[in-house]
Short mmCIF file of N, CA and C in Angstrom, two decimals:
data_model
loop_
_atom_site.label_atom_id
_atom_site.label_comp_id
_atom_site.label_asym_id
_atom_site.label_seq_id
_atom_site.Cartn_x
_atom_site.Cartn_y
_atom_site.Cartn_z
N UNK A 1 -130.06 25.93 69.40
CA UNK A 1 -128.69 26.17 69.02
C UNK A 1 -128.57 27.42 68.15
N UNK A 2 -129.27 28.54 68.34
CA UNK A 2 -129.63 29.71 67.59
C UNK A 2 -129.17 29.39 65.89
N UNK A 3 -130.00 28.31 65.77
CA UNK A 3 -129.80 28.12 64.05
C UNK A 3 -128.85 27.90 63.39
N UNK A 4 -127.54 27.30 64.01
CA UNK A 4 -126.21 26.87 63.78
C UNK A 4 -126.20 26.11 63.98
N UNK A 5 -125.80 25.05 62.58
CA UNK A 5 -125.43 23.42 62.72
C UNK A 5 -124.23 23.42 63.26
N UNK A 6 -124.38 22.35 63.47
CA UNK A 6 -122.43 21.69 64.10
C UNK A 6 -121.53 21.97 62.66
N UNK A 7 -122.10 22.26 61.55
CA UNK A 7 -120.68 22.23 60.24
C UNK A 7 -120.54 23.49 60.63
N UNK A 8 -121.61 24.85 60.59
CA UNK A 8 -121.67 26.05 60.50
C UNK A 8 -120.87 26.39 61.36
N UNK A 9 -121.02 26.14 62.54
CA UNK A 9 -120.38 26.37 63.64
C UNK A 9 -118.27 25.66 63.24
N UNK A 10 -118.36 24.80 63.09
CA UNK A 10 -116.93 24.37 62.41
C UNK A 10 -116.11 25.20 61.60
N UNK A 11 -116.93 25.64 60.14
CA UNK A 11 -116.31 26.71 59.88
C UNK A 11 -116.45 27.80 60.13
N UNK A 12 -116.70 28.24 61.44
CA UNK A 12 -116.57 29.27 62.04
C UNK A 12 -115.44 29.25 63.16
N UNK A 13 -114.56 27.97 62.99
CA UNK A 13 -112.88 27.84 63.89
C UNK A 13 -111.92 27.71 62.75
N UNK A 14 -110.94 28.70 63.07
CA UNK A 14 -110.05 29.36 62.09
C UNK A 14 -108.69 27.90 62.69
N UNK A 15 -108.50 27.02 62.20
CA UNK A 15 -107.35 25.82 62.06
C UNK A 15 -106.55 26.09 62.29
N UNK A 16 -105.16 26.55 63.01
CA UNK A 16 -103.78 27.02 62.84
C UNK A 16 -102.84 25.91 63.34
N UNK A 17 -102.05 25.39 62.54
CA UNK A 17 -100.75 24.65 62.95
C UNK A 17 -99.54 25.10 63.11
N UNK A 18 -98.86 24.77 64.40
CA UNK A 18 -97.53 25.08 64.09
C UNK A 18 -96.58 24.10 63.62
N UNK A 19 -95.84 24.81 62.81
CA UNK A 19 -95.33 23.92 61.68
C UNK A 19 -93.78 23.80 62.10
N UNK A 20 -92.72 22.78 62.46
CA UNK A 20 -91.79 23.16 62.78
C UNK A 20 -90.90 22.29 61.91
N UNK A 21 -91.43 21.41 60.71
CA UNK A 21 -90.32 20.35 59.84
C UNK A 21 -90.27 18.95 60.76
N UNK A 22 -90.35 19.25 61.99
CA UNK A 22 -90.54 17.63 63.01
C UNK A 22 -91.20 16.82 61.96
N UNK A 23 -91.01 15.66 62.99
CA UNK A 23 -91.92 14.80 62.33
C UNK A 23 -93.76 14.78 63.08
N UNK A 24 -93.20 14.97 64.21
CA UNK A 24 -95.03 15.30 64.78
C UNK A 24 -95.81 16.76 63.79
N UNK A 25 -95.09 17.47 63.32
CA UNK A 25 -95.91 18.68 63.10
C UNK A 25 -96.21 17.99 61.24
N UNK A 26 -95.30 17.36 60.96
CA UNK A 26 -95.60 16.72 59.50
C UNK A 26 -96.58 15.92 59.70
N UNK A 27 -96.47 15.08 60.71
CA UNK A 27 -97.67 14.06 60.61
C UNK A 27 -99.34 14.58 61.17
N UNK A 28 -99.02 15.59 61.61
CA UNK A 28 -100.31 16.75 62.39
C UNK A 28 -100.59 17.04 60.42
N UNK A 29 -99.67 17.83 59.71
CA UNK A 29 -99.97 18.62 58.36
C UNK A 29 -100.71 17.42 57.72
N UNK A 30 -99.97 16.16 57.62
CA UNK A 30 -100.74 14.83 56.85
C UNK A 30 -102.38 14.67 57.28
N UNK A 31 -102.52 14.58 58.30
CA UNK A 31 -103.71 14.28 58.67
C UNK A 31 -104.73 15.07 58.27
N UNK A 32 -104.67 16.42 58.91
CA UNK A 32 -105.54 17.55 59.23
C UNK A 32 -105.62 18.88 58.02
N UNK A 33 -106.99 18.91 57.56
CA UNK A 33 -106.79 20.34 56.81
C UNK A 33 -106.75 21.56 58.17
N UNK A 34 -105.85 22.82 57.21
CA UNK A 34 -105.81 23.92 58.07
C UNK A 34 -106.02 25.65 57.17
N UNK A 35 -106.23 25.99 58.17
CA UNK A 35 -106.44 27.49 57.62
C UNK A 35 -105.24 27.97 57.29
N UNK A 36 -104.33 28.03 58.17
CA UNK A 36 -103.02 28.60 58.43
C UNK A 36 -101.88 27.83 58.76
N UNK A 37 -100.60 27.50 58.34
CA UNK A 37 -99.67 26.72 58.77
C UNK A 37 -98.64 27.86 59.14
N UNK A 38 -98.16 27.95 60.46
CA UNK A 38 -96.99 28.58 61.06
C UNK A 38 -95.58 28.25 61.15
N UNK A 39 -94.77 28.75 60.96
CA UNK A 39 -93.23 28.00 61.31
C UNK A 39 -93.14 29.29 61.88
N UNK A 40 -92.08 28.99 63.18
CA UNK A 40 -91.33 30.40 63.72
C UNK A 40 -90.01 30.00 63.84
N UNK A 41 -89.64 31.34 63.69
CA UNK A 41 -87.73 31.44 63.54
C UNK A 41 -87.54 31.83 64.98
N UNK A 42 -86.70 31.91 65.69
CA UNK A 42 -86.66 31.29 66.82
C UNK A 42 -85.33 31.60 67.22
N UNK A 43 -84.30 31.50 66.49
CA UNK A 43 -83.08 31.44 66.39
C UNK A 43 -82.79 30.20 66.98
N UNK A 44 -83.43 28.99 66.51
CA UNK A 44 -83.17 27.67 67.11
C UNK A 44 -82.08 27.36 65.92
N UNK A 45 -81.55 26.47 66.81
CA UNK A 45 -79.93 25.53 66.33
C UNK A 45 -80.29 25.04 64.64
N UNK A 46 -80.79 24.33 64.73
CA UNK A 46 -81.53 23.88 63.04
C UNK A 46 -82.09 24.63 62.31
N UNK A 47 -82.38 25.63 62.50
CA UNK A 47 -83.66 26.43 61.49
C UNK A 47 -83.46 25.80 60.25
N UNK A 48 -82.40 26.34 59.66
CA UNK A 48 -82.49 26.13 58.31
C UNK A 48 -82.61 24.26 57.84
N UNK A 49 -82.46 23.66 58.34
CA UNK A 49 -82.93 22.00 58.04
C UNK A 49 -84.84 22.00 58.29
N UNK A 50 -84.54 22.55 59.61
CA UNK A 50 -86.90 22.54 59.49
C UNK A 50 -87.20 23.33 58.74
N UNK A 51 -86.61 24.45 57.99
CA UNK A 51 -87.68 25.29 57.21
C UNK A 51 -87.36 24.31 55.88
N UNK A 52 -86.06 23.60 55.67
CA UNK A 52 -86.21 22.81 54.22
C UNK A 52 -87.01 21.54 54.28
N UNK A 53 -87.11 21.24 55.39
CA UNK A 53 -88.04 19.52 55.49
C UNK A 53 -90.01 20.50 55.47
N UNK A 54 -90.18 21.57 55.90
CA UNK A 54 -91.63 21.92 55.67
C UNK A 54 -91.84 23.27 55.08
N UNK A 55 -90.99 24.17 53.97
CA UNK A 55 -90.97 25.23 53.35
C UNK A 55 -92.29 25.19 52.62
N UNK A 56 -92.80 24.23 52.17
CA UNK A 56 -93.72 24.05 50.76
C UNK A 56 -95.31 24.00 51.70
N UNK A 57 -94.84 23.64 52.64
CA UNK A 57 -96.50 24.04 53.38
C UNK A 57 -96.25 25.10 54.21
N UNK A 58 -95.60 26.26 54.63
CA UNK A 58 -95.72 27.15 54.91
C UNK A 58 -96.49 28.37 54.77
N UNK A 59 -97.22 28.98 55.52
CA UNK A 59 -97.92 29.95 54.84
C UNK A 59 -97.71 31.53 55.58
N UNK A 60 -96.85 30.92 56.54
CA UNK A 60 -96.69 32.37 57.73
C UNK A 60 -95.27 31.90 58.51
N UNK A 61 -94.28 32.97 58.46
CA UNK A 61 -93.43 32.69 59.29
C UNK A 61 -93.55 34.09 60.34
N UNK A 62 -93.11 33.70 61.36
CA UNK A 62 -93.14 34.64 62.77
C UNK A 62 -92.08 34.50 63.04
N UNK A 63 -91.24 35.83 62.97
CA UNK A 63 -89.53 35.46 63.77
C UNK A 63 -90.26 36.67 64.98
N UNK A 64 -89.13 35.59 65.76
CA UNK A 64 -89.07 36.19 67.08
C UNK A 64 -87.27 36.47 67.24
N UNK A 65 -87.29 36.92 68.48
CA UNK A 65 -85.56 37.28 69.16
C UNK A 65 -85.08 35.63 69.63
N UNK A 66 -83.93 35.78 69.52
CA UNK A 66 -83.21 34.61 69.85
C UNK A 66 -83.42 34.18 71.40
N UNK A 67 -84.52 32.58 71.41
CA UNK A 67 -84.34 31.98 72.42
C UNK A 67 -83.40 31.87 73.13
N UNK A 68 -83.21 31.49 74.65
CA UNK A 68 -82.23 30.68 75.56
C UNK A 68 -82.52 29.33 75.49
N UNK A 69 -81.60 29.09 75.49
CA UNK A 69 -81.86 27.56 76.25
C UNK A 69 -80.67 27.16 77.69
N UNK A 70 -81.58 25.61 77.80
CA UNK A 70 -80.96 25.63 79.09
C UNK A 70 -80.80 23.96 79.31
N UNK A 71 -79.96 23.50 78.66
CA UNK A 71 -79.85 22.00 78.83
C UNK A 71 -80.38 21.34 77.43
N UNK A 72 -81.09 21.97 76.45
CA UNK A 72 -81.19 21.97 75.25
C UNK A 72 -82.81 22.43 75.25
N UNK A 73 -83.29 22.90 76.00
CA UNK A 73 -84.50 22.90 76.69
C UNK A 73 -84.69 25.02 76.56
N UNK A 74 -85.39 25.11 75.85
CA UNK A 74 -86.27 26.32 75.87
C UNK A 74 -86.88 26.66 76.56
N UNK A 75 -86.96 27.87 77.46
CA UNK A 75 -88.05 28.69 78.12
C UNK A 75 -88.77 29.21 77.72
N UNK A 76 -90.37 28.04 78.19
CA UNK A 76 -91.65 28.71 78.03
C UNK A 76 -91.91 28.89 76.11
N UNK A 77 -90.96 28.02 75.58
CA UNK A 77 -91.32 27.91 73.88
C UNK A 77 -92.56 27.96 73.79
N UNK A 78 -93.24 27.23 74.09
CA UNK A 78 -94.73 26.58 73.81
C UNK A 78 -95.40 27.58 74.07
N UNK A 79 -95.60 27.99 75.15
CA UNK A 79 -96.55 29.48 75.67
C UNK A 79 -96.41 30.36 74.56
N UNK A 80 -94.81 30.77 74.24
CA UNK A 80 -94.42 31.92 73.55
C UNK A 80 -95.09 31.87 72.01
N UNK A 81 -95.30 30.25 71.58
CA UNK A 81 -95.84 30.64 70.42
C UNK A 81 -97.06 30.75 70.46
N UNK A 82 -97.66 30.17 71.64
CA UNK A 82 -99.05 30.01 71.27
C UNK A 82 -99.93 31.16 71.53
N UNK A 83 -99.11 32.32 72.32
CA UNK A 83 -99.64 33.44 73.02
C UNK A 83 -99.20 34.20 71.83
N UNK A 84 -98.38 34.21 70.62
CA UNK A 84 -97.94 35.20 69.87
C UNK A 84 -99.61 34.70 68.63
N UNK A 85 -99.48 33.18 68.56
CA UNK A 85 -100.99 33.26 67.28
C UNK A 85 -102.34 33.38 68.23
N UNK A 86 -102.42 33.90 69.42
CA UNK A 86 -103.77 34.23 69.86
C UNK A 86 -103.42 35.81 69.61
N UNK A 87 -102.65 36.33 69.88
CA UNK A 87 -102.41 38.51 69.33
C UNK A 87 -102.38 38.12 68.22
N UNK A 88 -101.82 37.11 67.37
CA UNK A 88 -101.83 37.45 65.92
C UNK A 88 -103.24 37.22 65.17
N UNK A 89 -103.92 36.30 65.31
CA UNK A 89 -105.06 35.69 64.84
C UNK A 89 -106.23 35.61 65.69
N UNK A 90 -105.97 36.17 66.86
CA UNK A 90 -107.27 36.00 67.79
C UNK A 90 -108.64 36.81 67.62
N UNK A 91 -108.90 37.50 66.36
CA UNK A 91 -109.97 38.14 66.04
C UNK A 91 -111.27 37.46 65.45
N UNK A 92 -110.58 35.68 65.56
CA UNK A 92 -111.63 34.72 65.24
C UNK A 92 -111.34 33.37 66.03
N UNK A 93 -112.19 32.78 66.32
CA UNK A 93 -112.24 31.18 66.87
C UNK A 93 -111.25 30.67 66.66
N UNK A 94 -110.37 30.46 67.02
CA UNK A 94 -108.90 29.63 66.57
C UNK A 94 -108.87 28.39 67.48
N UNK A 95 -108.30 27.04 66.60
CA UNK A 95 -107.89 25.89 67.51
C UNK A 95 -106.38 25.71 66.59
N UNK A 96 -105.44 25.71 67.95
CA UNK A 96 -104.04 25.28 67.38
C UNK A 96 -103.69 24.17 67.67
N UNK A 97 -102.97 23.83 66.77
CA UNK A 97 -102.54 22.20 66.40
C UNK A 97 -100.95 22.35 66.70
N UNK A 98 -100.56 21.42 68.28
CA UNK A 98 -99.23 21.61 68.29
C UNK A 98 -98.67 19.78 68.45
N UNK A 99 -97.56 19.48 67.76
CA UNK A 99 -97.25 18.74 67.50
C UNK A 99 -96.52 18.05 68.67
N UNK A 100 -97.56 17.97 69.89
CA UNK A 100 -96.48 17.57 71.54
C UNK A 100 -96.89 15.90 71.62
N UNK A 101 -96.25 14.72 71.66
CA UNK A 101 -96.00 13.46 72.00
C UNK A 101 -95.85 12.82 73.11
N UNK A 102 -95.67 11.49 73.37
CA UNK A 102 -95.91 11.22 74.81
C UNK A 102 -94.69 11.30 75.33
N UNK A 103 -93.45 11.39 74.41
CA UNK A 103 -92.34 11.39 74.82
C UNK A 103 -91.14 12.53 74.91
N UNK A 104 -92.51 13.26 74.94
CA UNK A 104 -91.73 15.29 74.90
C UNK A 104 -91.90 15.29 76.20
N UNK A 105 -90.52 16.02 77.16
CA UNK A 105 -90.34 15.74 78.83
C UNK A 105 -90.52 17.37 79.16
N UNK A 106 -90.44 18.54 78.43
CA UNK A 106 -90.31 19.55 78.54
C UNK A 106 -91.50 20.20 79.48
N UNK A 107 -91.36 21.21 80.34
CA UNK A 107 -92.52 21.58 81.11
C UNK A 107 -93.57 21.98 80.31
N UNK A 108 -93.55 22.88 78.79
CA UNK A 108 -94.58 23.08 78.90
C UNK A 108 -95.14 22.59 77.26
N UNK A 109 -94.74 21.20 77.60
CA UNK A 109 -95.67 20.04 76.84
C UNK A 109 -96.41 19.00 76.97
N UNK A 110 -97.23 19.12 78.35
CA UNK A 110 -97.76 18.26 78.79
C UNK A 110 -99.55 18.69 78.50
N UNK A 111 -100.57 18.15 78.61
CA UNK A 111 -102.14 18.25 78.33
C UNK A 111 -102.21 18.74 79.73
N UNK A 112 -101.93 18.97 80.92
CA UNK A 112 -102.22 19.24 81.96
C UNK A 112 -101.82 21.10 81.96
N UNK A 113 -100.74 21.43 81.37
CA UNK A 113 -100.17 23.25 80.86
C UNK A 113 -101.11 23.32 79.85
N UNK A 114 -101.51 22.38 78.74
CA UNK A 114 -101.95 23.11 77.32
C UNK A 114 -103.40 23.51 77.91
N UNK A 115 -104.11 22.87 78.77
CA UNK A 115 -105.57 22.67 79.46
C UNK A 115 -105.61 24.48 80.06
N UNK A 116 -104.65 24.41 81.27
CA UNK A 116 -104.58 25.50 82.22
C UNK A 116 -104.04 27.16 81.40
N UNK A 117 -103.48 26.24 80.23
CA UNK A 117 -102.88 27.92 79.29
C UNK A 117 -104.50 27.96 78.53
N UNK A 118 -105.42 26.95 78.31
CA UNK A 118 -106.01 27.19 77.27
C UNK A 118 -107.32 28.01 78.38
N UNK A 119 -107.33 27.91 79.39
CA UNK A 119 -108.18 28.27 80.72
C UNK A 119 -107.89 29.75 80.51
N UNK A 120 -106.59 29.62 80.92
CA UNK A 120 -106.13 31.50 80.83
C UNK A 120 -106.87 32.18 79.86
N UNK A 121 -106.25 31.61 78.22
CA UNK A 121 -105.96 32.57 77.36
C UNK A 121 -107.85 32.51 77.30
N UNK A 122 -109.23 31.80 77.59
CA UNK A 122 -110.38 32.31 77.08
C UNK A 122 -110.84 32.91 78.44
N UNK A 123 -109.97 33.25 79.20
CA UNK A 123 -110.71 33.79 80.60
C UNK A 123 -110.08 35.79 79.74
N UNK A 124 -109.06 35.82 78.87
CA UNK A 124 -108.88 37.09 78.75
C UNK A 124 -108.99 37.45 77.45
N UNK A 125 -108.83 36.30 75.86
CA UNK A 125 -109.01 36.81 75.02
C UNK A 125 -110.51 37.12 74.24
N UNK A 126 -110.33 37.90 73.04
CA UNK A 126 -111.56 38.12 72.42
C UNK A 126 -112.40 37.12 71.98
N UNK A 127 -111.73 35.82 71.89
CA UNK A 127 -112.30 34.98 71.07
C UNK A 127 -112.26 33.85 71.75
N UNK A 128 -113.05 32.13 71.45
CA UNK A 128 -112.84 31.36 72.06
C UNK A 128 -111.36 30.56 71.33
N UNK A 129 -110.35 30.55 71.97
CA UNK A 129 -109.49 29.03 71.85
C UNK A 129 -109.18 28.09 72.12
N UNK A 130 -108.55 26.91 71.46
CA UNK A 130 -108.31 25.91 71.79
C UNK A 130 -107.42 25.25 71.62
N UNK A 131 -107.02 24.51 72.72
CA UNK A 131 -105.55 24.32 71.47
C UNK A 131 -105.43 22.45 71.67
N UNK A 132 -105.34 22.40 70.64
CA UNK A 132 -105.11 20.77 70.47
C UNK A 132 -103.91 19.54 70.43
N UNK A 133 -103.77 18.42 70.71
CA UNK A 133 -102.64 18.00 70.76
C UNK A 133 -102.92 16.47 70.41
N UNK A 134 -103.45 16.19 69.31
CA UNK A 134 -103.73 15.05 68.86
C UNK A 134 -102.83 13.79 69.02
N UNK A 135 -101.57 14.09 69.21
CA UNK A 135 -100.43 13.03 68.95
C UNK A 135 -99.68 12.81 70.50
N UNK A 136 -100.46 13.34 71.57
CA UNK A 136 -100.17 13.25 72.91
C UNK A 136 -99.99 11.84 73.53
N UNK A 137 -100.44 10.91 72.98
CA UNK A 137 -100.74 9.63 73.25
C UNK A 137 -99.98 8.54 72.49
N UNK A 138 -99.43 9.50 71.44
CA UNK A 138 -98.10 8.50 70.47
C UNK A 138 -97.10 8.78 71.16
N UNK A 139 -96.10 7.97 70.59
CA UNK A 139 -94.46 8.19 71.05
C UNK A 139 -93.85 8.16 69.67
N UNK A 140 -92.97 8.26 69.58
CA UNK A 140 -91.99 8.73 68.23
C UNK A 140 -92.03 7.84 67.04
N UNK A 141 -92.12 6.49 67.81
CA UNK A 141 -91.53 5.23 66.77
C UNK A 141 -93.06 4.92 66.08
N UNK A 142 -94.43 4.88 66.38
CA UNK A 142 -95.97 5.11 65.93
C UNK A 142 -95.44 6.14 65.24
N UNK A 143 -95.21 8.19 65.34
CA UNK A 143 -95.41 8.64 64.72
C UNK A 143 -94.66 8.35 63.44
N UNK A 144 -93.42 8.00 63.64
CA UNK A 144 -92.32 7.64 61.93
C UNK A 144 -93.21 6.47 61.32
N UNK A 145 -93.54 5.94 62.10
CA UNK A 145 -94.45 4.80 61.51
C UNK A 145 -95.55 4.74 60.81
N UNK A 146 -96.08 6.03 60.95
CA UNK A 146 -97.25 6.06 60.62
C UNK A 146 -96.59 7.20 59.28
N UNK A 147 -95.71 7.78 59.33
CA UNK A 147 -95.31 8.81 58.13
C UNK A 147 -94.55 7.72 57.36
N UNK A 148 -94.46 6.13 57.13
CA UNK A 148 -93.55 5.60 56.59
C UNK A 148 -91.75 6.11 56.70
N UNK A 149 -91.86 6.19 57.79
CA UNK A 149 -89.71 7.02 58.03
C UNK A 149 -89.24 5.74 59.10
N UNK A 150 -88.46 5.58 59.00
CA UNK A 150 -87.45 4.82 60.17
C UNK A 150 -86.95 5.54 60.88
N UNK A 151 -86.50 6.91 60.20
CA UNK A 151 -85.70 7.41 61.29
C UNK A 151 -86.21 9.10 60.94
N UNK A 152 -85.96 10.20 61.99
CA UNK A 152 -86.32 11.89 61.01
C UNK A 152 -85.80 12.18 62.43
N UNK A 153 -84.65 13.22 62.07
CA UNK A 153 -84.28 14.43 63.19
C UNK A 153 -84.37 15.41 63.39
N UNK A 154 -85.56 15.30 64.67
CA UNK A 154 -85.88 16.68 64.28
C UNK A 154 -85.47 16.94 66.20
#
């Protein structure tokens, strides 16, 4: 293993979350230490309620140009951020932490896109990535449950 333990090798993957005030990306922040916590501006409908429910763990905001939407439904969100922290941060091992559930219907929140984007992005970038989706297998009412909430709108 050219003289690299499994820790050595660990901290040698740079953590990045995207942070959006949800309750999946809060309960991703609860769990998991990270290198980097992301929020992006977006020109989404709420901003200003998600940047006040997760301002205090913020460590990077990324504005972009004002999304479309289309039925309340964003084009290609997911790609867009995750392709903006591989140019932004891709000069080291990165695994991103995105806060997608079993009950997100959107095209590109499923483990079957995050797999085939994560195929792409190490067939062309400098570095290896990964991107993770720990909470793929919960549904909403586990995740409030597990953050002690009854209810969070995000």
């Amino acid at each position: 293993m050219n003289g690299l333990s499994i820790r050595n090798m660990q901290k040698d993957i740079y953590k990045i979350l995207l942070l959006s005030g949800g309750a999946d990306s809060m309960l991703l922040n609860q769990r998991y230490k990270f290198d980097k916590k992301v929020f992006f501006d977006y020109g989404q409908k709420h901003k200003d309620f998600e940047l006040e429910k997760c301002k205090k763990n913020i460590d990077d905001i990324i504005s972009l140009p004002e999304f479309r939407t289309k039925n309340k439904e964003v084009n290609c969100r997911n790609f867009t951020f995750i392709s903006n922290i591989v140019s932004i941060y891709g000069d080291k091992n990165i695994e991103i932490y995105i806060g997608t559930n079993k009950n997100d219907k959107y095209n590109d929140n499923s483990r079957i896109f995050y797999d085939n984007l994560e195929k792409f992005i190490n067939k062309i970038s400098f570095n290896k990535v990964l991107i993770k989706t720990p909470l793929i297998k919960m549904d909403k009412k586990d995740i409030l449950k597990e953050l002690n909430l009854d209810f969070y709108t995000d």
